[in-house]
Tab-separated table of C-alpha atoms in Angstrom:
chain	number	residue	atom	x	y	z
D	157	MET	CA	-64.333	111.899	6.890
D	158	LYS	CA	-66.042	108.533	6.501
D	159	ALA	CA	-69.107	109.881	8.274
D	160	ALA	CA	-69.078	112.960	6.113
D	161	THR	CA	-68.958	110.814	3.007
D	162	ALA	CA	-71.839	108.710	4.216
D	163	LEU	CA	-73.858	111.814	5.011
D	164	LEU	CA	-73.131	113.289	1.622
D	165	ALA	CA	-74.228	110.057	-0.003
D	166	LEU	CA	-77.371	110.065	2.109
D	167	SER	CA	-78.339	113.608	1.242
D	168	LEU	CA	-77.804	112.858	-2.446
D	169	ALA	CA	-79.861	109.703	-2.141
D	170	ALA	CA	-82.602	111.813	-0.596
D	171	VAL	CA	-82.416	114.225	-3.504
D	172	ALA	CA	-82.399	111.352	-5.954
D	173	SER	CA	-85.342	109.580	-4.386
D	174	ALA	CA	-87.297	112.822	-4.019
D	175	MET	CA	-86.750	113.303	-7.739
D	176	ALA	CA	-87.724	109.736	-8.517
D	177	SER	CA	-90.886	109.590	-6.395
D	178	GLY	CA	-94.305	110.712	-7.568
D	179	GLY	CA	-95.776	110.121	-10.974
D	180	GLY	CA	-97.472	112.358	-13.529
D	181	GLN	CA	-95.931	114.545	-16.206
D	182	ARG	CA	-96.975	117.706	-14.390
D	183	ASP	CA	-95.199	116.641	-11.212
D	184	ASP	CA	-92.187	115.847	-13.252
D	185	ASP	CA	-92.063	119.330	-14.748
D	186	GLU	CA	-92.456	120.861	-11.325
D	187	ARG	CA	-89.601	118.842	-9.896
D	188	GLY	CA	-87.503	119.761	-12.918
D	189	ARG	CA	-88.115	123.405	-12.225
D	190	ALA	CA	-87.444	123.112	-8.511
D	191	ALA	CA	-84.076	121.524	-9.211
D	192	ALA	CA	-83.290	123.920	-12.076
D	193	LEU	CA	-79.686	124.968	-12.493
D	194	ASP	CA	-78.846	128.627	-12.970
D	195	PRO	CA	-79.119	129.461	-16.715
D	196	THR	CA	-75.834	131.389	-16.833
D	197	TYR	CA	-74.076	128.469	-15.183
D	198	VAL	CA	-75.608	126.049	-17.682
D	199	GLU	CA	-74.703	128.219	-20.644
D	200	GLU	CA	-71.086	128.780	-19.598
D	201	CYS	CA	-70.293	125.496	-17.872
D	202	GLY	CA	-72.559	123.172	-19.833
D	203	ALA	CA	-71.169	123.521	-23.364
D	204	CYS	CA	-68.326	120.976	-23.296
D	205	HIS	CA	-69.901	118.666	-20.718
D	206	VAL	CA	-73.129	118.735	-18.718
D	207	ALA	CA	-73.250	121.470	-16.078
D	208	TYR	CA	-72.267	119.424	-13.041
D	209	PRO	CA	-74.420	119.549	-9.872
D	210	PRO	CA	-72.865	122.288	-7.678
D	211	GLU	CA	-73.506	120.286	-4.492
D	212	LEU	CA	-71.096	117.535	-5.561
D	213	LEU	CA	-67.992	119.617	-4.807
D	214	SER	CA	-67.021	121.768	-1.831
D	215	ARG	CA	-66.566	125.528	-1.959
D	216	ASP	CA	-62.787	125.121	-1.953
D	217	SER	CA	-62.944	122.730	-4.868
D	218	TRP	CA	-65.116	125.101	-6.931
D	219	THR	CA	-62.817	128.032	-6.154
D	220	ALA	CA	-59.899	125.952	-7.408
D	221	VAL	CA	-61.759	124.912	-10.577
D	222	VAL	CA	-62.979	128.415	-11.451
D	223	GLY	CA	-59.577	129.898	-10.581
D	224	GLN	CA	-57.837	128.085	-13.444
D	225	LEU	CA	-60.274	128.053	-16.363
D	226	GLY	CA	-57.547	129.088	-18.817
D	227	ARG	CA	-55.960	125.664	-18.240
D	228	HIS	CA	-58.959	123.481	-17.562
D	229	PHE	CA	-58.298	119.723	-17.856
D	230	GLY	CA	-56.237	120.210	-21.002
D	231	VAL	CA	-58.500	122.740	-22.712
D	232	ASP	CA	-59.016	126.493	-22.633
D	233	ALA	CA	-62.303	127.312	-20.883
D	234	SER	CA	-61.374	130.928	-20.096
D	235	LEU	CA	-64.122	133.411	-19.222
D	236	ASP	CA	-64.009	137.138	-18.626
D	237	THR	CA	-63.427	137.877	-14.949
D	238	ALA	CA	-66.883	139.335	-14.237
D	239	LEU	CA	-68.648	136.245	-15.547
D	240	ALA	CA	-66.228	133.902	-13.766
D	241	ALA	CA	-66.925	135.759	-10.505
D	242	GLU	CA	-70.695	135.552	-11.034
D	243	ILE	CA	-70.495	131.811	-11.643
D	244	ASN	CA	-68.219	131.241	-8.692
D	245	ALA	CA	-70.654	133.116	-6.428
D	246	TYR	CA	-73.430	130.781	-7.559
D	247	LEU	CA	-71.258	127.693	-7.038
D	248	GLN	CA	-70.192	128.886	-3.569
D	249	ALA	CA	-73.841	129.322	-2.564
D	250	GLN	CA	-74.838	125.861	-3.841
D	251	ALA	CA	-71.680	123.912	-2.995
D	252	GLY	CA	-71.675	120.772	-0.885
D	253	VAL	CA	-71.020	121.290	2.819
D	254	TYR	CA	-68.404	118.525	3.179
D	255	ALA	CA	-64.776	118.783	2.139
D	256	THR	CA	-63.834	117.209	-1.182
D	257	ASP	CA	-60.075	117.093	-0.631
D	258	ASP	CA	-57.393	114.665	-1.700
D	259	SER	CA	-55.273	112.722	0.824
D	260	GLU	CA	-52.906	115.713	1.083
D	261	GLY	CA	-55.778	118.002	2.042
D	262	GLN	CA	-55.740	119.808	-1.318
D	263	PRO	CA	-59.172	120.448	-2.869
D	264	LEU	CA	-60.017	117.941	-5.606
D	265	LEU	CA	-60.904	119.394	-8.997
D	266	ARG	CA	-62.945	116.375	-10.030
D	267	ILE	CA	-66.269	115.043	-8.770
D	268	THR	CA	-65.241	111.731	-10.318
D	269	GLU	CA	-62.254	111.498	-7.947
D	270	THR	CA	-64.306	111.909	-4.771
D	271	ASP	CA	-64.847	108.916	-2.501
D	272	TRP	CA	-68.591	109.403	-2.892
D	273	PHE	CA	-68.491	109.145	-6.684
D	274	ARG	CA	-66.223	106.102	-6.681
D	275	HIS	CA	-68.432	104.362	-4.179
D	276	ALA	CA	-71.723	105.132	-5.932
D	277	HIS	CA	-70.249	104.051	-9.282
D	278	ARG	CA	-68.299	100.962	-8.284
D	279	PRO	CA	-68.383	97.986	-10.649
D	280	GLY	CA	-71.259	95.665	-9.927
D	281	GLU	CA	-73.539	98.506	-8.867
D	282	ASP	CA	-76.727	98.551	-10.960
D	283	GLY	CA	-75.245	97.312	-14.202
D	284	LEU	CA	-71.923	99.135	-13.913
D	285	TYR	CA	-69.012	96.923	-14.970
D	286	ARG	CA	-65.242	97.303	-14.921
D	287	GLY	CA	-64.172	99.384	-17.938
D	288	VAL	CA	-67.634	100.901	-18.550
D	289	PHE	CA	-66.161	104.412	-18.345
D	290	ASP	CA	-63.673	103.616	-21.124
D	291	SER	CA	-66.269	102.195	-23.496
D	292	GLU	CA	-66.713	104.066	-26.778
D	293	ALA	CA	-70.229	105.218	-25.862
D	294	VAL	CA	-69.228	106.638	-22.467
D	295	ARG	CA	-65.582	107.568	-22.982
D	296	SER	CA	-65.125	109.248	-19.579
D	297	PRO	CA	-66.674	109.028	-16.089
D	298	SER	CA	-67.151	112.806	-16.393
D	299	ASN	CA	-69.623	112.169	-19.227
D	300	CYS	CA	-72.552	111.911	-16.788
D	301	GLY	CA	-75.103	112.365	-19.587
D	302	ALA	CA	-74.067	109.092	-21.236
D	303	CYS	CA	-75.919	107.196	-18.460
D	304	HIS	CA	-77.995	109.825	-16.640
D	305	LEU	CA	-80.527	110.847	-19.268
D	306	GLY	CA	-81.582	113.958	-17.322
D	307	ALA	CA	-78.042	115.125	-16.480
D	308	ALA	CA	-78.252	118.226	-18.684
D	309	ARG	CA	-81.127	119.379	-16.442
D	310	GLY	CA	-79.353	118.388	-13.242
D	311	ARG	CA	-81.406	115.201	-12.760
D	312	TYR	CA	-79.793	111.994	-11.554
D	313	GLY	CA	-82.808	109.997	-10.347
D	314	GLU	CA	-82.797	106.213	-10.626
D	315	ASP	CA	-85.633	106.253	-13.161
D	316	GLU	CA	-83.472	108.140	-15.623
D	317	ILE	CA	-80.394	105.911	-15.779
D	318	ARG	CA	-79.521	103.840	-18.831
D	319	ILE	CA	-76.067	102.374	-19.322
D	320	PRO	CA	-75.221	102.525	-23.029
X	545	MET	CA	-110.325	139.819	-44.373
X	546	GLU	CA	-108.689	136.426	-44.077
X	547	THR	CA	-105.845	137.709	-46.252
X	548	ILE	CA	-105.386	140.774	-44.112
X	549	ARG	CA	-105.263	138.695	-40.976
X	550	ALA	CA	-102.706	136.388	-42.569
X	551	CYS	CA	-100.603	139.396	-43.582
X	552	VAL	CA	-100.714	140.793	-40.073
X	553	VAL	CA	-99.508	137.465	-38.738
X	554	VAL	CA	-96.673	137.339	-41.259
X	555	VAL	CA	-95.587	140.907	-40.546
X	556	ALA	CA	-95.732	140.276	-36.814
X	557	ALA	CA	-93.562	137.200	-37.291
X	558	MET	CA	-91.065	139.214	-39.331
X	559	VAL	CA	-90.875	141.918	-36.709
X	560	ALA	CA	-90.403	139.325	-33.995
X	561	ALA	CA	-87.789	137.374	-35.953
X	562	PRO	CA	-84.650	139.510	-35.507
X	563	ALA	CA	-84.154	138.283	-31.973
X	564	TRP	CA	-80.663	137.547	-33.289
X	565	ALA	CA	-78.192	140.334	-32.775
X	566	GLU	CA	-76.132	139.460	-35.866
X	567	ARG	CA	-76.173	137.463	-39.064
X	568	PRO	CA	-73.495	135.026	-40.247
X	569	ALA	CA	-72.621	137.343	-43.154
X	570	ASP	CA	-71.816	140.138	-40.661
X	571	PHE	CA	-68.960	138.045	-39.269
X	572	LEU	CA	-67.614	137.300	-42.740
X	573	GLN	CA	-67.601	141.023	-43.525
X	574	ARG	CA	-66.076	141.967	-40.209
X	575	PHE	CA	-63.200	139.448	-40.312
X	576	GLU	CA	-62.557	140.144	-43.992
X	577	ALA	CA	-62.341	143.882	-43.347
X	578	GLU	CA	-60.010	143.273	-40.413
X	579	ALA	CA	-57.794	140.981	-42.534
X	580	ARG	CA	-57.570	143.655	-45.245
X	581	GLY	CA	-55.869	145.889	-42.709
X	582	ALA	CA	-52.850	143.576	-42.980
X	583	ASP	CA	-53.278	142.563	-46.631
X	584	ALA	CA	-55.329	144.892	-48.824
X	585	ALA	CA	-55.846	142.185	-51.455
X	586	PHE	CA	-57.297	139.647	-48.983
X	587	SER	CA	-60.480	137.909	-49.982
X	588	ALA	CA	-61.977	135.101	-47.869
X	589	SER	CA	-61.939	131.610	-49.408
X	590	ALA	CA	-64.280	128.824	-48.339
X	591	GLU	CA	-61.949	126.258	-49.949
X	592	ARG	CA	-58.964	127.529	-47.954
X	593	GLY	CA	-61.194	127.560	-44.859
X	594	ARG	CA	-62.179	123.930	-45.410
X	595	ASN	CA	-58.557	122.766	-45.713
X	596	TRP	CA	-57.527	124.742	-42.675
X	597	PHE	CA	-60.482	123.439	-40.632
X	598	GLU	CA	-59.510	119.839	-41.403
X	599	SER	CA	-55.765	120.254	-40.807
X	600	ARG	CA	-53.729	119.974	-37.664
X	601	HIS	CA	-51.546	122.938	-36.828
X	602	GLY	CA	-48.623	121.460	-34.930
X	603	ARG	CA	-50.738	119.959	-32.144
X	604	ASP	CA	-52.973	116.932	-31.615
X	605	TRP	CA	-56.291	118.353	-32.764
X	606	SER	CA	-57.819	119.956	-35.818
X	607	CYS	CA	-61.111	121.846	-35.709
X	608	SER	CA	-62.712	118.800	-37.298
X	609	THR	CA	-61.579	116.587	-34.372
X	610	CYS	CA	-64.602	117.840	-32.433
X	611	HIS	CA	-66.727	119.430	-35.178
X	612	THR	CA	-66.197	116.693	-37.860
X	613	LYS	CA	-65.258	117.558	-41.441
X	614	ASP	CA	-68.911	118.116	-42.327
X	615	PRO	CA	-70.373	121.304	-40.792
X	616	ALA	CA	-73.864	119.988	-41.524
X	617	VAL	CA	-73.658	117.149	-38.990
X	618	SER	CA	-73.283	116.950	-35.208
X	619	GLY	CA	-69.822	116.589	-33.729
X	620	ARG	CA	-68.530	115.197	-30.472
X	621	HIS	CA	-66.147	116.689	-27.930
X	622	GLU	CA	-62.939	114.684	-28.155
X	623	VAL	CA	-62.354	114.567	-24.388
X	624	THR	CA	-65.782	114.674	-22.761
X	625	GLY	CA	-67.750	112.769	-25.416
X	626	LYS	CA	-70.564	115.353	-25.315
X	627	SER	CA	-72.356	115.902	-28.597
X	628	ILE	CA	-71.899	119.274	-30.365
X	629	ASP	CA	-74.590	120.685	-32.665
X	630	PRO	CA	-73.767	121.236	-36.372
X	631	MET	CA	-71.579	124.238	-37.186
X	632	ALA	CA	-73.208	125.334	-40.463
X	633	PRO	CA	-75.539	128.309	-39.955
X	634	GLY	CA	-77.625	126.986	-42.853
X	635	ILE	CA	-78.452	123.908	-40.734
X	636	ASN	CA	-78.223	125.270	-37.195
X	637	ALA	CA	-79.835	128.714	-36.968
X	638	GLU	CA	-78.026	129.502	-33.704
X	639	ARG	CA	-74.583	129.523	-35.306
X	640	LEU	CA	-72.716	132.763	-36.049
X	641	ARG	CA	-75.378	134.906	-34.391
X	642	SER	CA	-73.671	136.329	-31.350
X	643	ALA	CA	-70.416	138.283	-31.320
X	644	ARG	CA	-69.790	137.225	-27.739
X	645	GLN	CA	-70.129	133.509	-28.523
X	646	VAL	CA	-68.131	133.731	-31.728
X	647	SER	CA	-65.200	135.572	-30.179
X	648	LYS	CA	-65.211	133.433	-27.037
X	649	TRP	CA	-65.104	130.138	-28.950
X	650	PHE	CA	-62.576	131.267	-31.549
X	651	ARG	CA	-60.316	132.384	-28.708
X	652	ARG	CA	-60.579	129.110	-26.765
X	653	ASN	CA	-60.615	126.653	-29.657
X	654	CYS	CA	-57.803	128.355	-31.548
X	655	ARG	CA	-55.616	128.225	-28.439
X	656	ASP	CA	-56.374	124.508	-28.065
X	657	VAL	CA	-55.743	123.691	-31.729
X	658	LEU	CA	-52.974	126.151	-32.677
X	659	GLY	CA	-51.562	127.236	-29.331
X	660	ARG	CA	-52.342	130.852	-30.228
X	661	GLU	CA	-55.313	132.988	-31.242
X	662	CYS	CA	-56.438	132.835	-34.877
X	663	SER	CA	-55.742	135.655	-37.309
X	664	ALA	CA	-58.603	137.623	-38.867
X	665	ALA	CA	-57.796	135.973	-42.221
X	666	GLU	CA	-58.099	132.474	-40.728
X	667	LYS	CA	-61.413	133.375	-39.111
X	668	ALA	CA	-62.739	134.919	-42.344
X	669	ASP	CA	-61.885	131.739	-44.274
X	670	VAL	CA	-63.526	129.462	-41.680
X	671	VAL	CA	-66.673	131.570	-41.578
X	672	ALA	CA	-66.811	131.537	-45.406
X	673	TRP	CA	-66.541	127.728	-45.289
X	674	LEU	CA	-69.230	127.288	-42.628
X	675	ILE	CA	-71.625	129.512	-44.583
X	676	ALA	CA	-70.860	127.802	-47.910
X	677	ALA	CA	-70.906	124.262	-46.522
X	678	ALA	CA	-74.678	123.937	-46.266
X	679	PRO	CA	-77.626	125.619	-47.958
X	680	SER	CA	-78.611	128.786	-46.163
X	681	THR	CA	-82.004	129.268	-44.526
X	682	GLY	CA	-82.227	132.477	-46.539
X	683	ASP	CA	-81.934	135.086	-43.823
X	684	GLY	CA	-78.220	134.676	-43.192
X	685	GLN	CA	-77.011	136.373	-46.367
């Protein structure tokens, strides 16, 4: 599990640094397109929060999330079954390869509760401080876009981070 | 010649414009007609819609908790903190344009705010308020 977490972190770091490397505007657009999220996914899962990167949860976790959209973290995010199935198929295809389970072996519903997220966002890391997620400007760790300026387009590179 | 070319451009723009399936006024008419099925004398009221939009209905949130009391300005999702574009179709041309979006969001948001779906009369009043709350762009009438 530890190794898996490290590998996951590594592959994300690779993605992040691939996104951060290079220079000109044109390159930037090309990278943006390469990393583009599915438009249906963005429209349906990016209205209340940014559309989260599919690779940050496992297939089991996504199945659990999409299976209970009527009661989704305290709000109603229900979708008709055909659309929910289409989105789940996309998430299954793009999901991370490592388990994102809790200590009981149940799939986590939150990226922000994974070991990887906690580690990458621990206080002291690159300007992150204790309580930053409760600040008025951020409000929740799930509010990726508060710090990752390209989050709405699925971009989490180091050059696009600003802690409010 | 210049004039003709300008006219052609304008006409082409007008033909291209109705990319929108519906207009805000269509929703007002539709919900009002539906509400008249239950109460023949029903007539939508923007003032009633405003009060209702700002009030809580037995739970923690009102519509204005996320959308603010002013449909002309951006709101913020109470839980996630994500910004929400203005609700007034006179300010935000994407509002009240798609039956699928309108019915999906009324269903979800009404369940969150009231614990049930909204009645046609409630929806007619809210739509009347959103249309009245900000000057129209002219094509929504």
